[in-house]
Amino acid sequence: MKVAFATQDLKRVDAHFGWAKNIAIYEIGPEGHEFIEAIEFDGDLKEDGNEDKLAPKIDAIKDCAILYVAAIGGSGAARVVANNIHPMKVNQPEEISDLLAKLEEVLRGVPPPWLRKALSKGKERALDFEE
């Protein structure tokens, strides 16, 4: 599954989603993770109620299952959730590598229901109604 991180320095989750200069995207599974890409955003990213700045970010993470942020506004959170992306807020800046390690450990065990749902993002659900 793909996971996105709102970051200013590409090392830590330290950015509000709307103001984030970068979004780092990783592919992660129980056996490890791989860096996919960093998407840089420019222009006026300051807090200003400008909802237009969210559209390119939502588009950039649309195939991610989880988004880690330092903060996210109500409108941004609603748009992220509407795209079946689970937002995760960190209370203080955290190293992306630490968050990836914690997530890998959870994936090796029995993930909670919200994470099992996130893992199925982009996969076709097969429903057998004959059983």
Coordinates of C-alpha atoms in Angstrom, one line a residue:
M1 CA 0.0 0.0 0.0
K2 CA 1.1 3.6 -0.6
V3 CA 1.5 6.0 2.3
A4 CA 2.0 9.8 2.0
F5 CA 3.8 12.1 4.4
A6 CA 3.3 15.9 4.6
T7 CA 6.8 17.3 5.1
Q8 CA 8.9 20.4 4.8
D9 CA 12.3 18.7 4.9
L10 CA 11.5 15.2 3.4
K11 CA 12.8 13.6 6.7
R12 CA 10.0 14.4 9.2
V13 CA 6.2 14.7 9.3
D14 CA 6.3 18.3 10.3
A15 CA 3.8 20.1 8.0
H16 CA 0.2 21.1 7.9
F17 CA -1.3 19.4 4.8
G18 CA -2.3 22.7 3.2
W19 CA 1.0 24.4 3.8
A20 CA 3.2 21.3 3.1
K21 CA 6.1 22.1 0.7
N22 CA 6.5 18.4 0.0
I23 CA 4.6 15.2 0.0
A24 CA 6.8 12.1 0.3
I25 CA 5.2 8.8 -0.9
Y26 CA 6.3 5.4 0.0
E27 CA 5.1 1.9 -0.8
I28 CA 5.0 -0.2 2.4
G29 CA 4.3 -3.8 3.4
P30 CA 5.1 -6.1 6.3
E31 CA 8.6 -6.9 4.8
G32 CA 9.7 -3.3 4.3
H33 CA 9.2 -0.1 2.5
E34 CA 10.4 1.7 -0.7
F35 CA 10.5 5.4 -1.4
I36 CA 8.4 6.1 -4.5
E37 CA 8.6 9.9 -5.0
A38 CA 8.6 13.3 -3.4
I39 CA 6.2 15.8 -4.9
E40 CA 7.2 19.5 -4.4
F41 CA 4.5 22.2 -4.2
D42 CA 5.2 25.9 -4.7
G43 CA 3.2 29.0 -4.7
D44 CA 1.5 30.6 -1.8
L45 CA 0.9 27.7 0.7
K46 CA 0.2 29.8 3.8
E47 CA -2.9 29.4 5.8
D48 CA -5.4 31.6 4.1
G49 CA -8.6 29.7 3.4
N50 CA -7.5 29.1 -0.2
E51 CA -9.0 25.7 -1.0
D52 CA -7.6 25.7 -4.5
K53 CA -4.1 24.7 -3.2
L54 CA -5.6 21.4 -1.9
A55 CA -6.7 20.1 -5.3
P56 CA -3.1 19.3 -6.6
K57 CA -2.2 17.7 -3.2
I58 CA -5.3 15.5 -3.2
D59 CA -4.6 14.5 -6.8
A60 CA -1.0 13.7 -5.9
I61 CA -2.0 11.3 -3.1
K62 CA -5.2 9.8 -4.6
D63 CA -3.7 6.3 -4.7
C64 CA -2.4 6.4 -1.2
A65 CA -4.2 4.6 1.7
I66 CA -2.8 6.7 4.5
L67 CA -1.7 10.4 4.9
Y68 CA 0.5 11.4 7.8
V69 CA 0.3 15.1 8.7
A70 CA 1.2 17.5 11.6
A71 CA -2.2 19.1 11.1
I72 CA -5.0 19.3 8.7
G73 CA -8.0 21.6 8.4
G74 CA -11.6 20.4 8.4
S75 CA -12.1 20.9 4.7
G76 CA -8.8 19.2 3.8
A77 CA -9.6 16.3 6.1
A78 CA -13.1 15.9 4.5
R79 CA -11.6 15.9 1.0
V80 CA -8.9 13.4 2.0
V81 CA -11.4 11.0 3.6
A82 CA -13.8 11.4 0.6
N83 CA -10.9 10.0 -1.5
N84 CA -10.7 6.9 0.8
I85 CA -7.4 8.1 2.4
H86 CA -7.0 7.7 6.1
P87 CA -5.5 10.9 7.7
M88 CA -3.1 10.3 10.6
K89 CA -2.1 13.3 12.7
V90 CA 1.2 13.3 14.6
N91 CA 1.3 15.3 17.9
Q92 CA 4.9 16.5 17.3
P93 CA 7.3 16.2 14.4
E94 CA 8.2 12.6 13.8
E95 CA 10.9 11.0 11.6
I96 CA 9.3 9.4 8.5
S97 CA 11.7 6.4 9.0
D98 CA 10.3 5.9 12.5
L99 CA 6.7 6.0 11.3
L100 CA 7.5 3.5 8.5
A101 CA 9.1 1.1 11.0
K102 CA 6.1 1.3 13.3
L103 CA 3.7 0.7 10.5
E104 CA 5.7 -2.3 9.2
E105 CA 5.6 -3.8 12.6
V106 CA 1.8 -3.4 12.8
L107 CA 1.4 -4.9 9.3
R108 CA 3.4 -8.0 10.5
G109 CA 0.9 -8.6 13.2
V110 CA -2.9 -8.3 13.1
P111 CA -3.7 -4.8 11.8
P112 CA -6.7 -3.0 13.3
P113 CA -9.9 -2.9 11.2
W114 CA -9.2 0.7 9.8
L115 CA -5.8 -0.4 8.6
R116 CA -7.2 -3.6 7.0
K117 CA -9.6 -1.4 5.1
A118 CA -6.8 0.9 4.0
L119 CA -4.8 -2.1 2.8
S120 CA -7.6 -3.1 0.5
K121 CA -7.6 0.4 -1.3
G122 CA -7.3 -0.1 -5.0
K123 CA -8.0 -3.8 -4.9
E124 CA -11.2 -5.2 -6.3
R125 CA -13.4 -6.7 -3.7
A126 CA -14.7 -10.2 -4.6
L127 CA -18.0 -10.9 -3.1
D128 CA -19.4 -14.4 -3.3
F129 CA -23.1 -14.2 -2.8
E130 CA -23.6 -18.0 -3.2
E131 CA -22.1 -18.8 0.1

